[in-house]
Tab-separated table of C-alpha atoms and ligand atoms in Angstrom:
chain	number	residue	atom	x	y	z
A	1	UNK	CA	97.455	-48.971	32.890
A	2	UNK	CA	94.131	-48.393	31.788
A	3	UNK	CA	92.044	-50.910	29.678
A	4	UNK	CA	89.293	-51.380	27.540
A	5	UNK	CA	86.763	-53.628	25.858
A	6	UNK	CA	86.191	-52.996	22.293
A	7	UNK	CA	83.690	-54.755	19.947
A	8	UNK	CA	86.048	-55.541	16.585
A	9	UNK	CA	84.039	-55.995	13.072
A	10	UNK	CA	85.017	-59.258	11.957
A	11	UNK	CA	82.759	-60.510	9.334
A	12	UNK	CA	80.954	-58.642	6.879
A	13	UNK	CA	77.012	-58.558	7.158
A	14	UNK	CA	74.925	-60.286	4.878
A	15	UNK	CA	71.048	-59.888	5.955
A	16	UNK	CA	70.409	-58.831	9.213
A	17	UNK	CA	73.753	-58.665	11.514
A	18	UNK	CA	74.420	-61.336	13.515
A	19	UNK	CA	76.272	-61.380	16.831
A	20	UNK	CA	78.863	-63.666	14.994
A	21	UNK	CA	79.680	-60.571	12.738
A	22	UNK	CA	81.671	-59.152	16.100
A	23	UNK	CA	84.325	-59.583	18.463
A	24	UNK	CA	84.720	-58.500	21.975
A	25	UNK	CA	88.317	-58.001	22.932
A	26	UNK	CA	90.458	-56.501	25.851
A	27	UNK	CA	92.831	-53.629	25.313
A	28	UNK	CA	95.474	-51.969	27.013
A	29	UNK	CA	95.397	-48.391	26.467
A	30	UNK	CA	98.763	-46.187	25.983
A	31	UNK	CA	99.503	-43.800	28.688
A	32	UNK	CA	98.381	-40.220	27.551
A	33	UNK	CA	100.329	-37.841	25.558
A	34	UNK	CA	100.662	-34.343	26.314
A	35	UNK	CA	97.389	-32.910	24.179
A	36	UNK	CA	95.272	-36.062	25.107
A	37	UNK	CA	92.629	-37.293	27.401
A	38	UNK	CA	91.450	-40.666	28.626
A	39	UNK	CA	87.620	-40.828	28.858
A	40	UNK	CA	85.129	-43.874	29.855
A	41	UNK	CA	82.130	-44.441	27.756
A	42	UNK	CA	78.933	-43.638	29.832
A	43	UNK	CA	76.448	-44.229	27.271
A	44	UNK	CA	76.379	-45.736	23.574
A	45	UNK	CA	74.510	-45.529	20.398
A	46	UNK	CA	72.828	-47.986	17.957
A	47	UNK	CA	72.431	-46.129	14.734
A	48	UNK	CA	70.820	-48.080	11.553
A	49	UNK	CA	74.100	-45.861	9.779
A	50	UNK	CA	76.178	-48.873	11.005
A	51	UNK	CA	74.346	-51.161	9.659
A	52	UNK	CA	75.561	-49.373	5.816
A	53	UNK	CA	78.431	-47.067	6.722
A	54	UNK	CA	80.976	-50.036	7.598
A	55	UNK	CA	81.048	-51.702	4.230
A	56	UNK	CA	84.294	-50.364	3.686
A	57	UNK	CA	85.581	-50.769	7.304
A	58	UNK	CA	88.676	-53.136	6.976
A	59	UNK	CA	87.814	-56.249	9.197
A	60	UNK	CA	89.154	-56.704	12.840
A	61	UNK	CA	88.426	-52.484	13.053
A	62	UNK	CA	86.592	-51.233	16.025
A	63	UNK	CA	83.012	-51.075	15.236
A	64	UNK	CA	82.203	-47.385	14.691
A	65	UNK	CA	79.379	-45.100	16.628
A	66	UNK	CA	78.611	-42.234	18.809
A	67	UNK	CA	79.391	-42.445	22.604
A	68	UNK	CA	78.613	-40.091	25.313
A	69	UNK	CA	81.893	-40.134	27.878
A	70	UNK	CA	83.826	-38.595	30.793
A	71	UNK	CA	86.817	-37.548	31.084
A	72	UNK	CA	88.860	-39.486	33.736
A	73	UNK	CA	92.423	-37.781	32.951
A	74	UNK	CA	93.210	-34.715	30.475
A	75	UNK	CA	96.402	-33.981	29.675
A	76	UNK	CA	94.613	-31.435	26.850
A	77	UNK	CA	93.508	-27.863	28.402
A	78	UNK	CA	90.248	-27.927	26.646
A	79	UNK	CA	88.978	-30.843	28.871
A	80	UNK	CA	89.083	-31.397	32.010
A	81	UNK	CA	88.587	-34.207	34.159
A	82	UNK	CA	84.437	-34.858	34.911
A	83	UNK	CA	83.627	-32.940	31.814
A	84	UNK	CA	80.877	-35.250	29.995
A	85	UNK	CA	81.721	-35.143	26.319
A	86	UNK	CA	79.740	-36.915	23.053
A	87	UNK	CA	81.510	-37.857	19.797
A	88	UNK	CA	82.651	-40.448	17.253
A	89	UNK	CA	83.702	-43.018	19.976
A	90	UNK	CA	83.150	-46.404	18.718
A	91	UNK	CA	81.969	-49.420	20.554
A	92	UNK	CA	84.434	-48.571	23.485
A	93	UNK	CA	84.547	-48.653	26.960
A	94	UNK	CA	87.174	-46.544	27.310
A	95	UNK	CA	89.601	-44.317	24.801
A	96	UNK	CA	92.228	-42.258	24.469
A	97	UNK	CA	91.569	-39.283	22.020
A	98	UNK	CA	93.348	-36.080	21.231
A	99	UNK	CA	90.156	-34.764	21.775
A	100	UNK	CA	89.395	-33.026	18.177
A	101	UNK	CA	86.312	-36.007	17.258
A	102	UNK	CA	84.969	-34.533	20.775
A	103	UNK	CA	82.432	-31.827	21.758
A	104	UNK	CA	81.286	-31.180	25.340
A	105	UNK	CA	77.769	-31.459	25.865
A	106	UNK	CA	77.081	-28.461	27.601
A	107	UNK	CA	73.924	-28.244	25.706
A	108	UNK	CA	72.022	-30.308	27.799
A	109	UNK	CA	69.340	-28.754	30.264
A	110	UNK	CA	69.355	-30.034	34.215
A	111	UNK	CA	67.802	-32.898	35.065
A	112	UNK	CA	68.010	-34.952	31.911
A	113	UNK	CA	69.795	-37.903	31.440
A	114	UNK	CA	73.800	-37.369	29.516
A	115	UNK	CA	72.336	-40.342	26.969
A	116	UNK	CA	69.971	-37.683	25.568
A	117	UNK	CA	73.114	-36.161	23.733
A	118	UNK	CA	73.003	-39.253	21.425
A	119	UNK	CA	69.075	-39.278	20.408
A	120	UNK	CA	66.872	-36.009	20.674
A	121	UNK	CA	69.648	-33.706	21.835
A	122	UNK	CA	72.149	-35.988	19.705
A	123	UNK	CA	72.609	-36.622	15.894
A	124	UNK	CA	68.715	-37.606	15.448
A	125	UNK	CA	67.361	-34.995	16.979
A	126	UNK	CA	69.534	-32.702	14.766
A	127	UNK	CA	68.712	-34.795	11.578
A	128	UNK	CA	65.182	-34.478	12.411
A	129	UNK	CA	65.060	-30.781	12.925
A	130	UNK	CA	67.357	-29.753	9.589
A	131	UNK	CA	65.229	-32.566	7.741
A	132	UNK	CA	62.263	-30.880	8.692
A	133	UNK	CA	62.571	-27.555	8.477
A	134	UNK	CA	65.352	-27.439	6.261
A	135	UNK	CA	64.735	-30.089	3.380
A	136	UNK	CA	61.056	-29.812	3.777
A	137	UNK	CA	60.803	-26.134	3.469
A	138	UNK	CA	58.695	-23.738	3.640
A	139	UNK	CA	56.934	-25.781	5.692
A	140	UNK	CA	53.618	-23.488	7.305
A	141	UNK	CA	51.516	-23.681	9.534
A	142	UNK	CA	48.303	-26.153	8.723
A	143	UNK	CA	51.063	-28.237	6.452
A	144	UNK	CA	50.282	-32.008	6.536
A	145	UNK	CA	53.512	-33.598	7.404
A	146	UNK	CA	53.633	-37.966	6.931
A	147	UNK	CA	56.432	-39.247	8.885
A	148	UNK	CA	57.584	-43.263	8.941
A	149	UNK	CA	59.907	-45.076	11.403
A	150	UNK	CA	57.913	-42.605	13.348
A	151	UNK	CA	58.258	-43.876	16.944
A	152	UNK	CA	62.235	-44.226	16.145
A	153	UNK	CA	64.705	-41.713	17.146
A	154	UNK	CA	64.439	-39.665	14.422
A	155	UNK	CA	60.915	-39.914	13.439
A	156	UNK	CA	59.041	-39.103	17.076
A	157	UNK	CA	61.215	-35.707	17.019
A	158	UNK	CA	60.150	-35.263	13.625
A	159	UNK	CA	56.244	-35.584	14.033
A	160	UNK	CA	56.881	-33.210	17.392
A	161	UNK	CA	58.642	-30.530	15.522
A	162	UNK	CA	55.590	-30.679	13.143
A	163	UNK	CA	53.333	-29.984	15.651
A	164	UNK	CA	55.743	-27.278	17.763
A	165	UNK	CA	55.191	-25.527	14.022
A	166	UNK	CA	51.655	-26.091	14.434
A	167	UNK	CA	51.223	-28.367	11.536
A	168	UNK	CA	49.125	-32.079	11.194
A	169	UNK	CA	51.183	-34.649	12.269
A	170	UNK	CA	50.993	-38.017	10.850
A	171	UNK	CA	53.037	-41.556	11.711
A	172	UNK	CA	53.713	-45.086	10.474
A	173	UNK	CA	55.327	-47.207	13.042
A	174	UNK	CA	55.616	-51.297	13.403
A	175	UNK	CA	53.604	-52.025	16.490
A	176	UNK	CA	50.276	-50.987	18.150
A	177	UNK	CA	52.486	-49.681	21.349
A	178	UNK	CA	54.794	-47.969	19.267
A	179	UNK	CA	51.189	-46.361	17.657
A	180	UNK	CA	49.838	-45.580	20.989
A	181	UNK	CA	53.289	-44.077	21.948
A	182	UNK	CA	52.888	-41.612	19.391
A	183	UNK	CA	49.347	-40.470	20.131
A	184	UNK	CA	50.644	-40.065	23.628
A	185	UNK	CA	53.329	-37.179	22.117
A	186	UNK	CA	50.700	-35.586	20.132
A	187	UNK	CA	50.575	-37.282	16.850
A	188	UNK	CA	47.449	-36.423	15.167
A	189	UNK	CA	47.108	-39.638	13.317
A	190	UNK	CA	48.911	-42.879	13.811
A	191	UNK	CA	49.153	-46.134	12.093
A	192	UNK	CA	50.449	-49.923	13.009
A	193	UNK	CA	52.049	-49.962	9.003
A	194	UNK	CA	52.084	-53.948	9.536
A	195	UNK	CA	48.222	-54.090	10.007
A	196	UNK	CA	46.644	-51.311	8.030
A	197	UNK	CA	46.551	-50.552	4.417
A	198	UNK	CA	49.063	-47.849	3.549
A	199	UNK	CA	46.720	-46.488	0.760
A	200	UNK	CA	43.434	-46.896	2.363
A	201	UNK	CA	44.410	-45.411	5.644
A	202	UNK	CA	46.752	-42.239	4.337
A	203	UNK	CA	43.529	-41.437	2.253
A	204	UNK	CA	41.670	-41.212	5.075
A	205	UNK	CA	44.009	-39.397	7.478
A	206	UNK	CA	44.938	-36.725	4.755
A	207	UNK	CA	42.108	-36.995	2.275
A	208	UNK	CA	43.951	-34.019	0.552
A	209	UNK	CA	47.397	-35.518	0.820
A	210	UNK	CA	50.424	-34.588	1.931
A	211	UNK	CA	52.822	-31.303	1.987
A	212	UNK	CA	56.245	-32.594	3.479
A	213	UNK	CA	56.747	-36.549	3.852
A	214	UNK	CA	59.687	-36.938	6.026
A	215	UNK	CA	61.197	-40.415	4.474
A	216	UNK	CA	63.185	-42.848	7.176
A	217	UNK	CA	61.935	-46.141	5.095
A	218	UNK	CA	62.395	-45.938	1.348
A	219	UNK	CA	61.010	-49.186	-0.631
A	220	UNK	CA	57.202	-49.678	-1.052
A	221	UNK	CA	56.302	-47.003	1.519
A	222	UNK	CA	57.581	-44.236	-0.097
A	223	UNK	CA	56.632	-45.475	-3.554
A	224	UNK	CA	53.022	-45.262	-2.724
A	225	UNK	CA	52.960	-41.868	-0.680
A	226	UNK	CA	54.819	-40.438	-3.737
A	227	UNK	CA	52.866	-41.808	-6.365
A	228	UNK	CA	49.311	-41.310	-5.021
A	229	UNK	CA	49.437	-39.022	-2.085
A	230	UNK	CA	51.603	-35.900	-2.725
A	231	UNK	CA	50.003	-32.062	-2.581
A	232	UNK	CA	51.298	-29.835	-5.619
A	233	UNK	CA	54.955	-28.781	-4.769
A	234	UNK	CA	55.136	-31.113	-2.028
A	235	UNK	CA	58.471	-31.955	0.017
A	236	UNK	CA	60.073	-34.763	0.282
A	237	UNK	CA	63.294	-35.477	2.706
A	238	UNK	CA	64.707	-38.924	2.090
A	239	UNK	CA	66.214	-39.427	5.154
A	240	UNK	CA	67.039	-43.037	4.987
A	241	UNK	CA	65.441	-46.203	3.116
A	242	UNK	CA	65.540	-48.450	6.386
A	243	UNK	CA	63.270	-51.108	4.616
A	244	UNK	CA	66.495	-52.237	2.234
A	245	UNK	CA	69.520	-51.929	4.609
A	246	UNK	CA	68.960	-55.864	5.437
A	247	UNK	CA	68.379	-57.001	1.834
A	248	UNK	CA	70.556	-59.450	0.815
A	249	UNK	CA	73.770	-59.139	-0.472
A	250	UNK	CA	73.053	-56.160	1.764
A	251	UNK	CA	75.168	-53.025	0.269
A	252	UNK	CA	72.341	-50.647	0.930
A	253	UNK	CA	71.902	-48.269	-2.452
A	254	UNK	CA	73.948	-50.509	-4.494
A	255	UNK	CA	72.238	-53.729	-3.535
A	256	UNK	CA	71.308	-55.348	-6.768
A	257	UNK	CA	68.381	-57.395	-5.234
A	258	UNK	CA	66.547	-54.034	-5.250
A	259	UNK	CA	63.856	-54.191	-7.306
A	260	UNK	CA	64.638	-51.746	-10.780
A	261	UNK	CA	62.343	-49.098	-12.684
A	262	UNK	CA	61.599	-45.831	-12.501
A	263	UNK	CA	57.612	-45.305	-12.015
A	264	UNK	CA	57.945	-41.827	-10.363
A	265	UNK	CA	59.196	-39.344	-12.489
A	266	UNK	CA	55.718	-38.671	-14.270
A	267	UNK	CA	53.987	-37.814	-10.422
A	268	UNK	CA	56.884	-36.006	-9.310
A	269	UNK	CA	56.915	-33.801	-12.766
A	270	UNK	CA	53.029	-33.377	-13.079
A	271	UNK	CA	52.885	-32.651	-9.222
A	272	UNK	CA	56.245	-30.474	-9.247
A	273	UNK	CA	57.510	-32.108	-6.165
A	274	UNK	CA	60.909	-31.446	-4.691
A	275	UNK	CA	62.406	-34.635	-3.276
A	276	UNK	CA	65.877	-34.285	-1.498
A	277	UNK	CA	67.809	-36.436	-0.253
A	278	UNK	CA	70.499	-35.410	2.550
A	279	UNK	CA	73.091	-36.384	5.267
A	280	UNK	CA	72.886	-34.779	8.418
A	281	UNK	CA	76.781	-33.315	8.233
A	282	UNK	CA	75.858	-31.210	5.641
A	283	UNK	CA	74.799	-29.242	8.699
A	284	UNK	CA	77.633	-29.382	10.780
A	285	UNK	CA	77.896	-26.054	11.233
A	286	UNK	CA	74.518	-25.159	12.400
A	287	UNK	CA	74.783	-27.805	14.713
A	288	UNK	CA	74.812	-25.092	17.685
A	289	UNK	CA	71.252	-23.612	16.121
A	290	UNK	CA	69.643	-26.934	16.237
A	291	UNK	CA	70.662	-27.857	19.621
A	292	UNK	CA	69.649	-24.849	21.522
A	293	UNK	CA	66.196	-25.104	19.509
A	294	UNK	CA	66.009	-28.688	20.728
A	295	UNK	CA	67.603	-27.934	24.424
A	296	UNK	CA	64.626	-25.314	24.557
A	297	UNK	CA	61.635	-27.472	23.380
A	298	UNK	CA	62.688	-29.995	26.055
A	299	UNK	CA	63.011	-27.450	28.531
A	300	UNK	CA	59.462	-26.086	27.957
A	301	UNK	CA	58.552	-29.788	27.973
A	302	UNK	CA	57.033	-29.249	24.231
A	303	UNK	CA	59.622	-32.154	23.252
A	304	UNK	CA	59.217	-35.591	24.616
A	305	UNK	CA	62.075	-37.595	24.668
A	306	UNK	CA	62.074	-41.803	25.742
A	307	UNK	CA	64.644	-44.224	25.122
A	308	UNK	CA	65.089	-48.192	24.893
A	309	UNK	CA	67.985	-48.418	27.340
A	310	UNK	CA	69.768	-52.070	27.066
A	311	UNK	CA	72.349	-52.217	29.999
A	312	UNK	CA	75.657	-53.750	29.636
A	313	UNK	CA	78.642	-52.572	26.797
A	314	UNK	CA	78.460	-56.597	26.150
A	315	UNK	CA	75.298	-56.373	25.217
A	316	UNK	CA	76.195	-53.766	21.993
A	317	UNK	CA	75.509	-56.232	18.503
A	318	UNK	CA	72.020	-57.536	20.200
A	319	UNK	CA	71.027	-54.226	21.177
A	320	UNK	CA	71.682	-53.238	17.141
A	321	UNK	CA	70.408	-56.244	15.700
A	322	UNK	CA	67.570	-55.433	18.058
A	323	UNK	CA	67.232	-51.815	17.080
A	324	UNK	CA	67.389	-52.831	13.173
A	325	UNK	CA	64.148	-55.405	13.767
A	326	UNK	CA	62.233	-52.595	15.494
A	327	UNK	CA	62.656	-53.221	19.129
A	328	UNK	CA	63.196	-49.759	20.045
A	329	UNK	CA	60.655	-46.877	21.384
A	330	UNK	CA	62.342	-43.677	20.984
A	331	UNK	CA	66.476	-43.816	20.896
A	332	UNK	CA	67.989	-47.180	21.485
A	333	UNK	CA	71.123	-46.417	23.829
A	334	UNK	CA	73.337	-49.060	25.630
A	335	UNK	CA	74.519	-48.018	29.128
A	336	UNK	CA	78.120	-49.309	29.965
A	337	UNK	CA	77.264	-50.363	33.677
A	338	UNK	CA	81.165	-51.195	34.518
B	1	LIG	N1	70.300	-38.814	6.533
B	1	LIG	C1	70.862	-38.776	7.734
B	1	LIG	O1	71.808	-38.018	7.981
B	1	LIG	C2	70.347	-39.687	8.794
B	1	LIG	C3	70.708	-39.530	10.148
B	1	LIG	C4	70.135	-40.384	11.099
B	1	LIG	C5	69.240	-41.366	10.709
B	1	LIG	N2	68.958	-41.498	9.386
B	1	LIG	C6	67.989	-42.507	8.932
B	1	LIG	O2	66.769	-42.276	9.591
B	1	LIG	C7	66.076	-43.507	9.744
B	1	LIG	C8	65.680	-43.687	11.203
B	1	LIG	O3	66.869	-43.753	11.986
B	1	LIG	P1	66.763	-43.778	13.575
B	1	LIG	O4	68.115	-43.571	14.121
B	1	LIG	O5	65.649	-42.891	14.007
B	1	LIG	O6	66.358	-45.299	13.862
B	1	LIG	P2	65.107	-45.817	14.686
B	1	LIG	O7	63.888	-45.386	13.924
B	1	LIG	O8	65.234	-45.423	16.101
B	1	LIG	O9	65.264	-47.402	14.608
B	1	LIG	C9	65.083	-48.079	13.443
B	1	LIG	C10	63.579	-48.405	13.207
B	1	LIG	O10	63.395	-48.735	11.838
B	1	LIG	C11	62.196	-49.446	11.729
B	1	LIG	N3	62.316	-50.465	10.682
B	1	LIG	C12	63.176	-51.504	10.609
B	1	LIG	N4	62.967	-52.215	9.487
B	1	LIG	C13	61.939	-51.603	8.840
B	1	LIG	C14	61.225	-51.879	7.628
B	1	LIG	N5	61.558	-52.917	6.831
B	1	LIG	N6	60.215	-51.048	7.280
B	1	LIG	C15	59.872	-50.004	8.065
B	1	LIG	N7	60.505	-49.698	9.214
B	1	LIG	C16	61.517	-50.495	9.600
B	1	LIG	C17	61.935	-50.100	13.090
B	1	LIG	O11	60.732	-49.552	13.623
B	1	LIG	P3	59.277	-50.164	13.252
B	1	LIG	O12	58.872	-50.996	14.420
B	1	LIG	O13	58.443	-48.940	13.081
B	1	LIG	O14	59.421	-50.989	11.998
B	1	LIG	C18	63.106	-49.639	13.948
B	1	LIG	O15	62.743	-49.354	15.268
B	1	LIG	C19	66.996	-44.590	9.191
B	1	LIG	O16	66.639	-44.842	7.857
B	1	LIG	C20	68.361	-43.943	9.256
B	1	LIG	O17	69.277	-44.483	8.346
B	1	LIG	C21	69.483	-40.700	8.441
């Protein structure tokens, strides 16, 4: 009979995770039903989403994330055994699924690695070009485009797509490697946001501020780029708020240690800004459009991809907790080595 390891939620985060929030336990998994395959987890993903999505998630429930997998046994005709597959996995080593939370990823072009299916040909990658070019529309040629959390998974694609559209790239990111990463992908200006002054530097990069600020971070960062440094009818996606998932009690949007008031709505009125805020399955079924896009800029090498690869499936909450205090260049991925 086939078995698995499976990382249980058992305590409810307060701050930062902790490896103590999690459980690592041994499963036997039921034979398959007619309608099912068994698949083992090749390759998982750390997403800041699980940091806020699992305040609901009863305790002792397996932790939940994207996997990439293959199919070892199908007793389902639309799989069959070898296929490599991506979907809502959880922190798994192996599963039995009726295959519907499934999608193969045929998507991906030769020679790059099946993890890629979980970062720039994954759920970032797709978040970063509907965020983009959907949210942050009409975005033109010549736009200025401000991106933060920009050497992350979501934010390099982001600051590449701006350039594939032949606009002026700009990044924040939390170390001077993860600053000379992004000049290496074509960034046209990039800042250490720990070092530099958000203000000074911004005016300097974009003296005539910015069109479409692509927001991972939320808090202070995005108060000062929208107060002081938005063009008329500027964009702005607000991708994620990153800089409050941690706060203490730690319930994300409802955390009440987030600081009150409401200085924006004068700038964002006399400057006519459009700021939108939006979850990447509102585009579930454009999915296909983003991926070829993607699939092709990799292909003509215009999109760079890299990943922080931790091995070892035991190694899943330190890789997150890891992910969350900015140890990551490009998509943080755990590779099950069993
Ligand atoms: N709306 C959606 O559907 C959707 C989908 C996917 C992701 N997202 C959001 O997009 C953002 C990026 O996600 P990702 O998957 O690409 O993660 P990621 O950027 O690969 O990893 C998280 C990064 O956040 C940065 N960070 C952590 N604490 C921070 C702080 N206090 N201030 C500024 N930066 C901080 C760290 O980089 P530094 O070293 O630069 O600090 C860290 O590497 C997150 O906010 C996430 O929730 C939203």
């Amino acid at each position: 009979m086939a078995k698995a390891r499976v990382f249980n939620m058992v305590k409810r985060f307060s701050g930062y995770p902790t490896e103590e929030d999690f459980q690592l336990v041994e499963q036997e998994l039921k034979p398959l039903q007619d309608g099912e395959v068994l698949g083992k987890t090749l390759y998982l993903s750390v997403d800041p989403y699980m940091r806020i999505f699992v305040v609901d998630l009863p305790l002792g429930s397996p932790m939940i994330g994207e996997a990439v997998a293959r199919i070892v046994e199908s007793k389902n005709p639309a799989f069959k055994k070898g296929d490599i597959v991506y979907g809502a996995i959880g922190w798994k080593t192996a599963f039995v699924s009726d295959g519907k939370d499934l999608t193969k990823a045929t998507h991906l072009p030769a020679g790059v690695p099946e993890s890629l299916a979980l970062g720039t040909l994954g759920m970032p990658g797709r978040t970063a070009y509907f965020g983009l070019l959907d949210i942050c529309k009409p975005l033109k040629s010549g736009d200025v485009v401000l991106v933060n959390g920009a050497a992350g998974a979501v934010g390099n694609v982001v600051g590449q797509i701006a350039k594939i559209k032949g606009c002026v790239a700009i990044g924040y990111a939390g170390s001077d490697e993860k600053v000379e990463y992004l000049k290496s992908i074509g960034f046209d200006h990039a800042f250490n946001y720990k070092k530099v002054d958000l203000h000074e530097s911004l005016s300097k990069a974009a003296p005539d501020g910015i069109n479409a600020f692509y927001d991972n971070v939320g808090g202070d960062f995005a108060d000062t780029v929208i107060l002081y440094h938005m063009k008329q009818f500027g964009r702005v996606a607000s991708c994620g708020s990153i800089s409050q998932y941690n706060l203490k009690p730690g319930t994300g949007d409802k955390d009440l240690s987030v600081p009150k008031g409401a200085r924006l709505q004068g700038v964002i009125v006399k400057q006519q800004l459009k700021i939108e805020g939006f979850i990447i399955y509102r585009f579930t079924d454009r999915y296909d459009e983003a991926n070829s896009a993607l699939a092709q800029w990799v292909k003509e090498g215009k999109l760079k991809w890299r990943e922080h690869v931790t091995d070892g499936f035991e190694n899943m909450p330190k890789a997150f907790i890891a992910m969350l205090k900015g140890a990551n260049i490009g998509k943080a991925i755990v590779k099950n080595t069993e």
